[in-house]
Structures are given as structure tokens and as C-alpha cells.
């Protein structure tokens, strides 16, 4: 007769449901180090850039210290952006659209964006970014505290964007 007393049955052996969500939140929000204090202007700049990137479409889990590329989607009637693992040299310009720049997820879960020469020379793109920055500055000025602007939970974002926005809020608070 087999000893069945020590067998532990898991009700969800494939790990479906909330376990990946909780694991992703824990992993993204716990960098394993204490971030250095940041100035208000540095927090504002990092928050603006990070939310600009996180509002783009992507369906993969970004990894810190890796380069990604931001494109303006040519097939999207609203001109939204897509974050890709592929650099412009790795695929056709007719597929990816306008190259906005190279993005890197930093160890503190903020994003950096280095604009491409093409985007920097595009007056319409620069005006779009300036308008977004102006609106962000207005929201910042109207907020009672910076924490009011942190993306603790953004219900309008897809899964990975929401996870990293929440982790970003923890990083900047």
C-alpha cells in the first residue's frame, strides 16, 4: 500500500489564475535594493517618460537593462505607439512605422527614451510630445502631492503595462 499521507495536492497545478499575477507584481515591485532619493523634477521627468512608454502597446514582459524600440503604429488610426523587441534594422519600415526611439527599462523600473533622429526632426512628433508634456505639467501643478499622479493602479492599461506602472509607482514614491 502506497503512503499517501505526504502527498500535497495543489488545486491549480498549472499555475493558472492569480498566481502569475501575484508573482509578476512581486517580481516587478521588488528590485532587491533601496533606490536613492530623487528630486521632484527627476521624478516628474521619469514619470512622464515612463508613462509615455507604458501607454504604448506591447504583449511581452520587459526585462531591466534591455533595449526596446518604440514605433508609431502605421495601421492605428489613432496614431498610438508600439513597443517592440525588434530594432529598426531587424524588420521592414513598412511594417513597424515611424521609429520614435530606443527605450530601456532601468533597474529602478523607470523607462528612458532616446529619440531617433527621425522623430527628433519631425515637427509634428515634437509638438505632440510637447503637448503631452504640457498637460502632464498642468496635472502635476494641480496635484496636491506627487503621489496623486503615481500610477498605482491604471485600469485602462493591459496586464504587463499595469504591472510595471504599479511597480513604477513604488519606485518613485
Short mmCIF file of C-alpha atoms in Angstrom, two decimals:
data_model
loop_
_atom_site.label_atom_id
_atom_site.label_comp_id
_atom_site.label_asym_id
_atom_site.label_seq_id
_atom_site.Cartn_x
_atom_site.Cartn_y
_atom_site.Cartn_z
CA UNK A 1 0.00 0.00 0.00
CA UNK A 2 1.40 3.39 -1.01
CA UNK A 3 1.97 6.13 1.53
CA UNK A 4 -0.46 8.90 0.54
CA UNK A 5 -0.19 10.97 3.71
CA UNK A 6 2.77 13.04 2.48
CA UNK A 7 1.34 13.88 -0.94
CA UNK A 8 0.45 17.52 -1.28
CA UNK A 9 -2.23 18.19 -3.86
CA UNK A 10 -2.31 21.58 -5.48
CA UNK A 11 -5.71 22.78 -6.63
CA UNK A 12 -4.11 24.65 -9.51
CA UNK A 13 -1.17 22.53 -10.73
CA UNK A 14 -0.62 24.54 -13.92
CA UNK A 15 -0.35 27.84 -12.07
CA UNK A 16 -3.30 29.43 -13.80
CA UNK A 17 -5.24 32.34 -12.39
CA UNK A 18 -3.96 34.74 -9.79
CA UNK A 19 -0.63 33.07 -9.09
CA UNK A 20 1.09 34.56 -12.19
CA UNK A 21 -0.46 37.96 -11.45
CA UNK A 22 0.84 37.97 -7.89
CA UNK A 23 4.22 36.63 -8.97
CA UNK A 24 4.53 39.32 -11.65
CA UNK A 25 3.58 42.07 -9.19
CA UNK A 26 6.01 40.77 -6.59
CA UNK A 27 8.85 40.38 -9.08
CA UNK A 28 8.32 43.77 -10.74
CA UNK A 29 7.91 45.63 -7.46
CA UNK A 30 10.87 44.15 -5.63
CA UNK A 31 14.16 45.18 -7.25
CA UNK A 32 16.15 43.84 -4.28
CA UNK A 33 17.78 47.19 -3.46
CA UNK A 34 16.82 50.54 -1.98
CA UNK A 35 16.53 53.36 -4.55
CA UNK A 36 18.33 56.62 -3.89
CA UNK A 37 16.21 59.71 -3.13
CA UNK A 38 15.20 61.70 -6.21
CA UNK A 39 14.37 65.34 -6.74
CA UNK A 40 10.85 66.38 -7.71
CA UNK A 41 11.99 67.33 -11.23
CA UNK A 42 13.73 63.97 -11.69
CA UNK A 43 10.61 62.14 -10.51
CA UNK A 44 8.45 64.21 -12.86
CA UNK A 45 10.74 63.55 -15.84
CA UNK A 46 10.96 59.83 -15.12
CA UNK A 47 7.22 59.55 -14.54
CA UNK A 48 6.40 61.37 -17.79
CA UNK A 49 8.79 59.27 -19.88
CA UNK A 50 7.82 56.02 -18.19
CA UNK A 51 4.09 56.57 -18.64
CA UNK A 52 4.68 57.61 -22.26
CA UNK A 53 6.34 54.22 -22.85
CA UNK A 54 3.90 52.21 -20.72
CA UNK A 55 0.90 53.61 -22.60
CA UNK A 56 2.21 52.01 -25.79
CA UNK A 57 1.11 48.57 -26.91
CA UNK A 58 3.24 45.54 -26.11
CA UNK A 59 2.48 41.99 -25.09
CA UNK A 60 5.74 40.80 -23.56
CA UNK A 61 7.37 41.11 -20.18
CA UNK A 62 10.12 43.76 -20.35
CA UNK A 63 13.43 42.97 -18.72
CA UNK A 64 15.52 45.66 -16.99
CA UNK A 65 18.66 46.88 -18.75
CA UNK A 66 17.50 45.65 -22.16
CA UNK A 67 16.82 47.83 -25.19
CA UNK A 68 13.41 48.02 -26.82
CA UNK A 69 12.17 50.22 -29.66
CA UNK A 70 9.16 52.48 -29.72
CA UNK A 71 7.29 52.91 -33.01
CA UNK A 72 4.29 54.90 -34.11
CA UNK A 73 1.95 52.25 -35.46
CA UNK A 74 1.11 53.00 -39.12
CA UNK A 75 -2.05 50.88 -39.04
CA UNK A 76 -3.52 52.54 -35.97
CA UNK A 77 -5.97 55.30 -36.89
CA UNK A 78 -5.33 56.99 -33.52
CA UNK A 79 -1.56 57.08 -34.05
CA UNK A 80 -0.75 55.04 -30.97
CA UNK A 81 2.67 53.65 -30.23
CA UNK A 82 4.01 50.10 -30.07
CA UNK A 83 6.99 48.86 -28.07
CA UNK A 84 8.97 46.15 -29.81
CA UNK A 85 11.81 43.77 -29.13
CA UNK A 86 12.97 44.30 -32.71
CA UNK A 87 15.23 47.16 -33.73
CA UNK A 88 14.52 49.04 -36.97
CA UNK A 89 17.34 47.11 -38.67
CA UNK A 90 15.61 43.80 -37.95
CA UNK A 91 12.44 44.39 -39.96
CA UNK A 92 10.78 46.44 -42.68
CA UNK A 93 9.88 50.11 -42.25
CA UNK A 94 6.50 49.43 -43.88
CA UNK A 95 5.66 47.08 -41.01
CA UNK A 96 6.81 48.96 -37.94
CA UNK A 97 6.03 52.55 -38.88
CA UNK A 98 7.91 55.60 -37.65
CA UNK A 99 10.78 54.90 -35.28
CA UNK A 100 10.30 57.05 -32.18
CA UNK A 101 13.34 55.84 -30.31
CA UNK A 102 15.16 53.33 -28.20
CA UNK A 103 13.75 52.59 -24.74
CA UNK A 104 15.46 50.94 -21.79
CA UNK A 105 13.76 49.71 -18.64
CA UNK A 106 16.09 50.80 -15.85
CA UNK A 107 16.82 48.76 -12.73
CA UNK A 108 14.54 51.07 -10.70
CA UNK A 109 11.71 50.27 -13.19
CA UNK A 110 11.66 53.71 -14.76
CA UNK A 111 11.99 53.97 -18.52
CA UNK A 112 14.37 56.04 -20.59
CA UNK A 113 13.66 57.03 -24.18
CA UNK A 114 16.33 58.20 -26.60
CA UNK A 115 14.55 59.78 -29.54
CA UNK A 116 15.58 58.67 -33.01
CA UNK A 117 16.95 61.29 -35.40
CA UNK A 118 13.80 60.79 -37.49
CA UNK A 119 11.49 61.54 -34.55
CA UNK A 120 13.60 64.46 -33.32
CA UNK A 121 13.40 66.05 -36.78
CA UNK A 122 9.64 65.50 -37.06
CA UNK A 123 7.97 68.77 -36.04
CA UNK A 124 4.57 67.10 -35.65
CA UNK A 125 6.02 64.45 -33.32
CA UNK A 126 7.90 67.04 -31.27
CA UNK A 127 4.72 69.15 -30.98
CA UNK A 128 2.80 66.05 -29.87
CA UNK A 129 5.37 65.28 -27.16
CA UNK A 130 5.46 68.93 -26.08
CA UNK A 131 1.66 68.99 -25.75
CA UNK A 132 1.66 65.77 -23.73
CA UNK A 133 4.40 67.23 -21.53
CA UNK A 134 2.43 70.48 -21.08
CA UNK A 135 -0.69 68.54 -19.99
CA UNK A 136 1.42 66.44 -17.63
CA UNK A 137 2.95 69.60 -16.15
CA UNK A 138 -0.53 71.01 -15.63
CA UNK A 139 -1.63 67.81 -13.85
CA UNK A 140 1.50 67.96 -11.73
CA UNK A 141 0.82 71.59 -10.78
CA UNK A 142 -2.78 70.79 -9.82
CA UNK A 143 -1.88 67.71 -7.76
CA UNK A 144 -1.79 68.15 -4.00
CA UNK A 145 1.19 65.80 -3.83
CA UNK A 146 3.26 63.87 -6.37
CA UNK A 147 1.80 60.60 -5.07
CA UNK A 148 -1.54 61.68 -6.57
CA UNK A 149 -0.02 61.25 -10.05
CA UNK A 150 1.74 57.95 -9.46
CA UNK A 151 0.20 55.10 -11.47
CA UNK A 152 -0.59 52.82 -8.54
CA UNK A 153 -3.37 51.09 -10.48
CA UNK A 154 -4.15 52.01 -14.05
CA UNK A 155 -7.27 50.05 -15.01
CA UNK A 156 -7.03 51.20 -18.63
CA UNK A 157 -3.64 49.53 -19.21
CA UNK A 158 -3.10 45.92 -20.35
CA UNK A 159 -1.53 43.37 -18.00
CA UNK A 160 2.24 43.98 -18.26
CA UNK A 161 1.81 47.73 -18.63
CA UNK A 162 -0.34 47.75 -15.47
CA UNK A 163 2.17 45.61 -13.55
CA UNK A 164 5.08 47.86 -14.49
CA UNK A 165 3.09 51.06 -13.86
CA UNK A 166 2.33 49.80 -10.36
CA UNK A 167 5.99 48.91 -9.82
CA UNK A 168 6.98 52.34 -11.18
CA UNK A 169 4.74 53.99 -8.61
CA UNK A 170 6.53 52.07 -5.86
CA UNK A 171 9.90 53.01 -7.30
CA UNK A 172 9.13 56.73 -7.45
CA UNK A 173 7.29 57.06 -4.14
#
